[in-house]
mmCIF file of C-alpha atoms in Angstrom:
data_model
loop_
_atom_site.group_PDB
_atom_site.id
_atom_site.type_symbol
_atom_site.label_atom_id
_atom_site.label_comp_id
_atom_site.label_asym_id
_atom_site.label_seq_id
_atom_site.Cartn_x
_atom_site.Cartn_y
_atom_site.Cartn_z
ATOM 1 C CA MET A 230 98.887 104.845 95.452
ATOM 2 C CA GLU A 231 100.759 101.762 97.635
ATOM 3 C CA LEU A 232 104.066 101.877 97.130
ATOM 4 C CA LEU A 233 104.869 98.720 99.894
ATOM 5 C CA LYS A 234 102.135 96.597 101.169
ATOM 6 C CA VAL A 235 103.209 93.881 103.631
ATOM 7 C CA GLU A 236 100.354 91.582 104.379
ATOM 8 C CA SER A 237 100.257 89.040 107.458
ATOM 9 C CA LEU A 238 103.535 88.593 107.378
ATOM 10 C CA SER A 239 104.646 85.762 110.525
ATOM 11 C CA VAL A 240 108.729 85.452 111.427
ATOM 12 C CA SER A 241 109.963 82.646 114.028
ATOM 13 C CA TYR A 242 113.357 82.315 115.019
ATOM 14 C CA GLY A 243 113.697 78.396 115.785
ATOM 15 C CA ILE A 244 110.686 77.465 117.813
ATOM 16 C CA SER A 245 110.194 81.432 118.831
ATOM 17 C CA ARG A 246 107.490 83.150 116.630
ATOM 18 C CA VAL A 247 108.536 86.679 116.970
ATOM 19 C CA LEU A 248 106.190 88.451 114.203
ATOM 20 C CA HIS A 249 102.111 87.007 114.230
ATOM 21 C CA ASP A 250 100.585 88.462 111.011
ATOM 22 C CA VAL A 251 102.390 91.546 110.806
ATOM 23 C CA SER A 252 100.742 94.351 107.685
ATOM 24 C CA LEU A 253 101.272 97.665 106.471
ATOM 25 C CA THR A 254 101.420 100.097 103.716
ATOM 26 C CA VAL A 255 103.432 102.778 102.526
ATOM 27 C CA LYS A 256 102.563 105.581 99.790
ATOM 28 C CA ARG A 257 105.270 106.912 97.490
ATOM 29 C CA GLY A 258 106.539 110.291 99.730
ATOM 30 C CA GLU A 259 105.072 108.631 102.560
ATOM 31 C CA LEU A 260 106.790 108.363 105.862
ATOM 32 C CA VAL A 261 105.348 105.482 107.511
ATOM 33 C CA SER A 262 106.691 104.104 111.931
ATOM 34 C CA LEU A 263 106.840 101.170 113.765
ATOM 35 C CA VAL A 264 106.921 102.757 117.124
ATOM 36 C CA GLY A 265 106.970 100.330 120.461
ATOM 37 C CA ARG A 266 109.385 99.166 123.219
ATOM 38 C CA ASN A 267 112.785 97.554 122.904
ATOM 39 C CA GLY A 268 112.530 93.444 121.522
ATOM 40 C CA VAL A 269 108.747 94.109 120.370
ATOM 41 C CA GLY A 270 109.112 93.525 116.525
ATOM 42 C CA LYS A 271 110.539 96.272 114.916
ATOM 43 C CA SER A 272 113.552 95.407 113.383
ATOM 44 C CA THR A 273 112.461 91.900 112.080
ATOM 45 C CA THR A 274 109.900 93.684 110.281
ATOM 46 C CA MET A 275 112.711 95.864 108.754
ATOM 47 C CA ARG A 276 114.613 93.161 108.063
ATOM 48 C CA GLY A 277 112.105 91.174 106.957
ATOM 49 C CA ILE A 278 111.023 94.024 104.363
ATOM 50 C CA MET A 279 114.655 93.811 103.148
ATOM 51 C CA GLY A 280 114.967 90.185 102.284
ATOM 52 C CA LEU A 281 117.366 89.606 105.763
ATOM 53 C CA THR A 282 115.712 87.885 107.973
ATOM 54 C CA LEU A 283 113.433 84.645 106.008
ATOM 55 C CA PRO A 284 109.399 85.301 106.845
ATOM 56 C CA ARG A 285 107.671 82.646 107.471
ATOM 57 C CA SER A 286 104.850 82.976 105.947
ATOM 58 C CA GLY A 287 102.636 86.426 104.833
ATOM 59 C CA SER A 288 103.406 88.731 101.552
ATOM 60 C CA ILE A 289 105.917 91.780 100.496
ATOM 61 C CA ILE A 290 104.465 93.585 97.465
ATOM 62 C CA TRP A 291 107.335 95.979 96.494
ATOM 63 C CA LYS A 292 105.701 98.204 93.758
ATOM 64 C CA GLY A 293 103.397 95.887 92.358
ATOM 65 C CA GLN A 294 105.699 92.731 92.706
ATOM 66 C CA GLU A 295 106.065 90.069 95.324
ATOM 67 C CA ILE A 296 109.690 90.266 96.559
ATOM 68 C CA LEU A 297 108.621 87.694 99.805
ATOM 69 C CA ARG A 298 112.330 85.898 100.758
ATOM 70 C CA ARG A 299 113.615 88.017 97.331
ATOM 71 C CA ALA A 300 117.573 88.336 98.102
ATOM 72 C CA PRO A 301 118.494 91.514 99.751
ATOM 73 C CA HIS A 302 121.030 92.709 97.282
ATOM 74 C CA ARG A 303 118.192 92.746 94.335
ATOM 75 C CA ASN A 304 115.828 94.366 96.898
ATOM 76 C CA ALA A 305 118.453 96.856 96.966
ATOM 77 C CA ARG A 306 119.317 97.558 93.469
ATOM 78 C CA ASP A 307 115.344 97.208 93.107
ATOM 79 C CA GLY A 308 114.907 100.344 94.946
ATOM 80 C CA LEU A 309 114.895 99.778 99.340
ATOM 81 C CA GLY A 310 117.420 101.042 101.290
ATOM 82 C CA TYR A 311 117.830 99.837 104.734
ATOM 83 C CA VAL A 312 119.488 101.605 107.180
ATOM 84 C CA PRO A 313 120.332 99.310 110.085
ATOM 85 C CA GLU A 314 120.149 99.640 113.560
ATOM 86 C CA ASP A 315 123.957 98.892 114.091
ATOM 87 C CA ARG A 316 125.042 100.852 111.770
ATOM 88 C CA ARG A 317 127.600 98.762 109.828
ATOM 89 C CA VAL A 318 129.786 101.649 109.058
ATOM 90 C CA PHE A 319 133.059 99.801 107.470
ATOM 91 C CA SER A 320 135.313 101.040 110.218
ATOM 92 C CA ARG A 321 138.859 100.735 108.092
ATOM 93 C CA LEU A 322 137.460 102.447 105.364
ATOM 94 C CA THR A 323 137.080 106.088 105.085
ATOM 95 C CA VAL A 324 134.197 108.246 105.052
ATOM 96 C CA TRP A 325 134.324 109.023 101.209
ATOM 97 C CA GLU A 326 134.730 104.876 100.367
ATOM 98 C CA ASN A 327 132.059 104.226 102.682
ATOM 99 C CA LEU A 328 130.342 106.091 100.621
ATOM 100 C CA ASP A 329 132.047 104.758 97.823
ATOM 101 C CA VAL A 330 131.388 101.065 97.909
ATOM 102 C CA ALA A 331 127.427 101.635 98.364
ATOM 103 C CA ARG A 332 126.755 103.431 94.597
ATOM 104 C CA LEU A 333 124.113 102.024 92.888
ATOM 105 C CA PRO A 334 122.891 104.156 89.998
ATOM 106 C CA ALA A 335 119.674 105.998 90.130
ATOM 107 C CA PRO A 336 116.398 104.922 88.162
ATOM 108 C CA GLU A 337 115.167 106.774 85.488
ATOM 109 C CA GLY A 338 114.169 110.273 85.976
ATOM 110 C CA MET A 339 115.179 110.286 89.995
ATOM 111 C CA SER A 340 117.830 112.429 91.200
ATOM 112 C CA PRO A 341 120.755 110.964 91.664
ATOM 113 C CA TRP A 342 122.574 111.030 95.110
ATOM 114 C CA ASN A 343 126.436 111.179 94.708
ATOM 115 C CA GLU A 344 129.001 112.930 96.808
ATOM 116 C CA GLU A 345 128.325 116.137 96.962
ATOM 117 C CA ARG A 346 124.536 115.904 97.508
ATOM 118 C CA VAL A 347 125.059 114.023 100.249
ATOM 119 C CA PHE A 348 127.868 115.997 101.692
ATOM 120 C CA ASP A 349 125.215 119.120 101.320
ATOM 121 C CA LEU A 350 122.965 117.080 103.646
ATOM 122 C CA PHE A 351 125.974 116.454 106.035
ATOM 123 C CA PRO A 352 128.115 118.445 106.546
ATOM 124 C CA ASP A 353 130.385 117.005 108.852
ATOM 125 C CA LEU A 354 130.853 114.305 106.504
ATOM 126 C CA LYS A 355 132.449 116.582 104.117
ATOM 127 C CA VAL A 356 135.034 118.137 106.775
ATOM 128 C CA PHE A 357 135.923 114.194 107.726
ATOM 129 C CA ARG A 358 135.765 112.400 104.215
ATOM 130 C CA ASP A 359 139.205 111.250 104.648
ATOM 131 C CA ARG A 360 139.139 109.885 108.202
ATOM 132 C CA GLN A 361 138.309 105.992 108.817
ATOM 133 C CA GLY A 362 134.641 105.528 109.622
ATOM 134 C CA GLY A 363 135.680 103.765 113.289
ATOM 135 C CA LEU A 364 136.986 107.331 114.327
ATOM 136 C CA LEU A 365 134.190 108.854 114.602
ATOM 137 C CA SER A 366 131.665 109.575 116.572
ATOM 138 C CA GLY A 367 128.577 107.530 117.170
ATOM 139 C CA GLY A 368 127.064 110.441 115.597
ATOM 140 C CA GLN A 369 128.888 110.665 112.972
ATOM 141 C CA GLN A 370 128.348 107.393 111.952
ATOM 142 C CA GLN A 371 124.995 107.409 111.968
ATOM 143 C CA MET A 372 124.936 110.391 109.906
ATOM 144 C CA LEU A 373 127.275 107.768 107.558
ATOM 145 C CA THR A 374 125.139 105.025 107.040
ATOM 146 C CA ILE A 375 121.991 107.221 105.769
ATOM 147 C CA ALA A 376 124.808 109.019 103.651
ATOM 148 C CA ARG A 377 125.659 105.720 102.525
ATOM 149 C CA THR A 378 122.253 103.928 102.309
ATOM 150 C CA LEU A 379 121.394 107.271 99.872
ATOM 151 C CA MET A 380 124.284 106.409 97.742
ATOM 152 C CA GLY A 381 122.480 103.356 97.015
ATOM 153 C CA ASN A 382 120.119 105.839 95.484
ATOM 154 C CA PRO A 383 116.680 104.170 97.347
ATOM 155 C CA GLU A 384 113.091 104.873 96.629
ATOM 156 C CA LEU A 385 112.306 103.578 99.538
ATOM 157 C CA LEU A 386 114.122 104.494 103.137
ATOM 158 C CA LEU A 387 114.258 101.924 105.912
ATOM 159 C CA LEU A 388 115.213 103.739 108.865
ATOM 160 C CA ASP A 389 115.845 101.399 111.862
ATOM 161 C CA GLU A 390 116.450 102.994 115.403
ATOM 162 C CA PRO A 391 118.501 106.472 114.000
ATOM 163 C CA SER A 392 117.930 108.287 117.208
ATOM 164 C CA GLU A 393 119.275 105.004 119.533
ATOM 165 C CA GLY A 394 122.971 105.273 121.114
ATOM 166 C CA ILE A 395 123.097 109.008 120.113
ATOM 167 C CA ALA A 396 123.381 112.394 122.331
ATOM 168 C CA PRO A 397 120.043 114.017 122.320
ATOM 169 C CA ILE A 398 121.362 117.310 120.775
ATOM 170 C CA VAL A 399 122.449 114.898 118.024
ATOM 171 C CA VAL A 400 119.096 113.367 117.900
ATOM 172 C CA ALA A 401 117.891 117.025 116.419
ATOM 173 C CA ALA A 402 119.836 117.114 113.801
ATOM 174 C CA ILE A 403 119.283 113.876 112.723
ATOM 175 C CA GLU A 404 115.557 113.871 112.951
ATOM 176 C CA LYS A 405 116.201 117.930 110.855
ATOM 177 C CA LYS A 406 118.015 115.859 108.377
ATOM 178 C CA ILE A 407 114.891 112.747 108.352
ATOM 179 C CA TYR A 408 112.233 116.111 107.862
ATOM 180 C CA GLU A 409 114.531 116.919 104.688
ATOM 181 C CA LEU A 410 114.725 113.685 103.121
ATOM 182 C CA LYS A 411 110.590 113.506 103.868
ATOM 183 C CA ALA A 412 110.299 116.601 101.843
ATOM 184 C CA LEU A 413 112.433 115.928 98.855
ATOM 185 C CA GLY A 414 109.409 113.108 98.475
ATOM 186 C CA LEU A 415 111.515 110.376 99.818
ATOM 187 C CA SER A 416 109.360 107.377 101.003
ATOM 188 C CA ILE A 417 110.897 106.287 104.275
ATOM 189 C CA VAL A 418 109.907 103.445 107.455
ATOM 190 C CA LEU A 419 111.240 104.532 110.375
ATOM 191 C CA ALA A 420 111.487 102.081 113.387
ATOM 192 C CA GLU A 421 111.630 103.658 116.513
ATOM 193 C CA GLN A 422 111.213 103.777 119.937
ATOM 194 C CA ASN A 423 111.852 107.578 120.627
ATOM 195 C CA LEU A 424 107.748 108.688 120.585
ATOM 196 C CA ASP A 425 108.716 112.053 120.178
ATOM 197 C CA PHE A 426 111.191 111.963 117.512
ATOM 198 C CA VAL A 427 107.983 109.877 115.497
ATOM 199 C CA LEU A 428 105.450 111.853 116.242
ATOM 200 C CA ALA A 429 107.568 114.750 114.590
ATOM 201 C CA LEU A 430 108.097 113.086 111.516
ATOM 202 C CA SER A 431 105.349 110.641 110.927
ATOM 203 C CA ASP A 432 102.398 110.896 108.559
ATOM 204 C CA ARG A 433 101.349 107.406 110.290
ATOM 205 C CA CYS A 434 101.984 104.934 112.924
ATOM 206 C CA TYR A 435 102.238 101.102 113.673
ATOM 207 C CA VAL A 436 102.195 100.596 117.064
ATOM 208 C CA LEU A 437 103.893 97.209 118.030
ATOM 209 C CA GLU A 438 103.225 95.232 121.010
ATOM 210 C CA LYS A 439 104.946 91.164 121.636
ATOM 211 C CA GLY A 440 105.388 90.675 117.201
ATOM 212 C CA CYS A 441 101.750 92.024 116.742
ATOM 213 C CA ILE A 442 99.900 95.449 115.227
ATOM 214 C CA VAL A 443 98.500 96.716 118.180
ATOM 215 C CA TYR A 444 97.474 100.628 116.805
ATOM 216 C CA THR A 445 97.128 102.130 113.536
ATOM 217 C CA GLY A 446 96.700 105.823 113.515
ATOM 218 C CA SER A 447 97.888 108.835 112.266
ATOM 219 C CA SER A 448 100.958 110.797 114.144
ATOM 220 C CA ASP A 449 98.210 113.479 115.434
ATOM 221 C CA ASP A 450 95.654 110.206 116.567
ATOM 222 C CA LEU A 451 98.690 108.820 118.854
ATOM 223 C CA ARG A 452 100.031 112.052 119.752
ATOM 224 C CA HIS A 453 96.363 112.407 121.696
ATOM 225 C CA ASN A 454 95.525 108.571 122.401
ATOM 226 C CA THR A 455 97.186 108.297 125.699
ATOM 227 C CA GLU A 456 96.012 104.906 126.773
ATOM 228 C CA ILE A 457 97.701 103.637 123.836
ATOM 229 C CA GLN A 458 100.647 105.508 124.790
ATOM 230 C CA GLY A 459 100.724 104.312 128.307
ATOM 231 C CA ARG A 460 99.522 100.263 127.917
ATOM 232 C CA TYR A 461 102.148 100.474 124.960
ATOM 233 C CA LEU A 462 104.759 102.909 124.235
ATOM 234 C CA HIS A 463 106.322 104.318 128.276
ATOM 235 C CA ILE A 464 108.272 102.440 130.164
#
């Protein structure tokens, strides 16, 4: 059953239209990726789903209910969790305070995320629990942002460019953590331009170019489709 269904989503900034009839689906427990170069509309799609950017037209069905243009805080309380590309760590709050401020109750029947559980997933954060967020490394801030979102007990995690600006060894560590979240059954939408990262994690992929979906297929299909990779994904 589809957990999320986006149909013909279009977004404009002023007179500039940046998304053109984007459609995608996510099933429960599935990891779906939006992949493409910088500036093709991945982040705008994520922000549109979360309610942070107002779509011009289209439909967003979440757990069978239309949520187009619904306020972000209502979407968060209803199980959508957004990890922004720029992290938005509260720099003067400690790691623990960053986690505590995002705390929301878990849906009925769901194992709740709490400090103990996120510290098990990200042991570095436990070590630095009393350190201010602004004093963490880029990779640690990325882990904190994911952990903070998990404290809201989301049913669907929207991960926007989690490998951006991070050292390769840390990217590998974050890839492993996302894989662990997927193995727990968490549904995930991943917006990413790192193709190796995408192919290692995804069940299905949507390739974007100039605000349009130009390819849809399994990660295995995309892995072997050198034409699509060469045309839309390589610099």
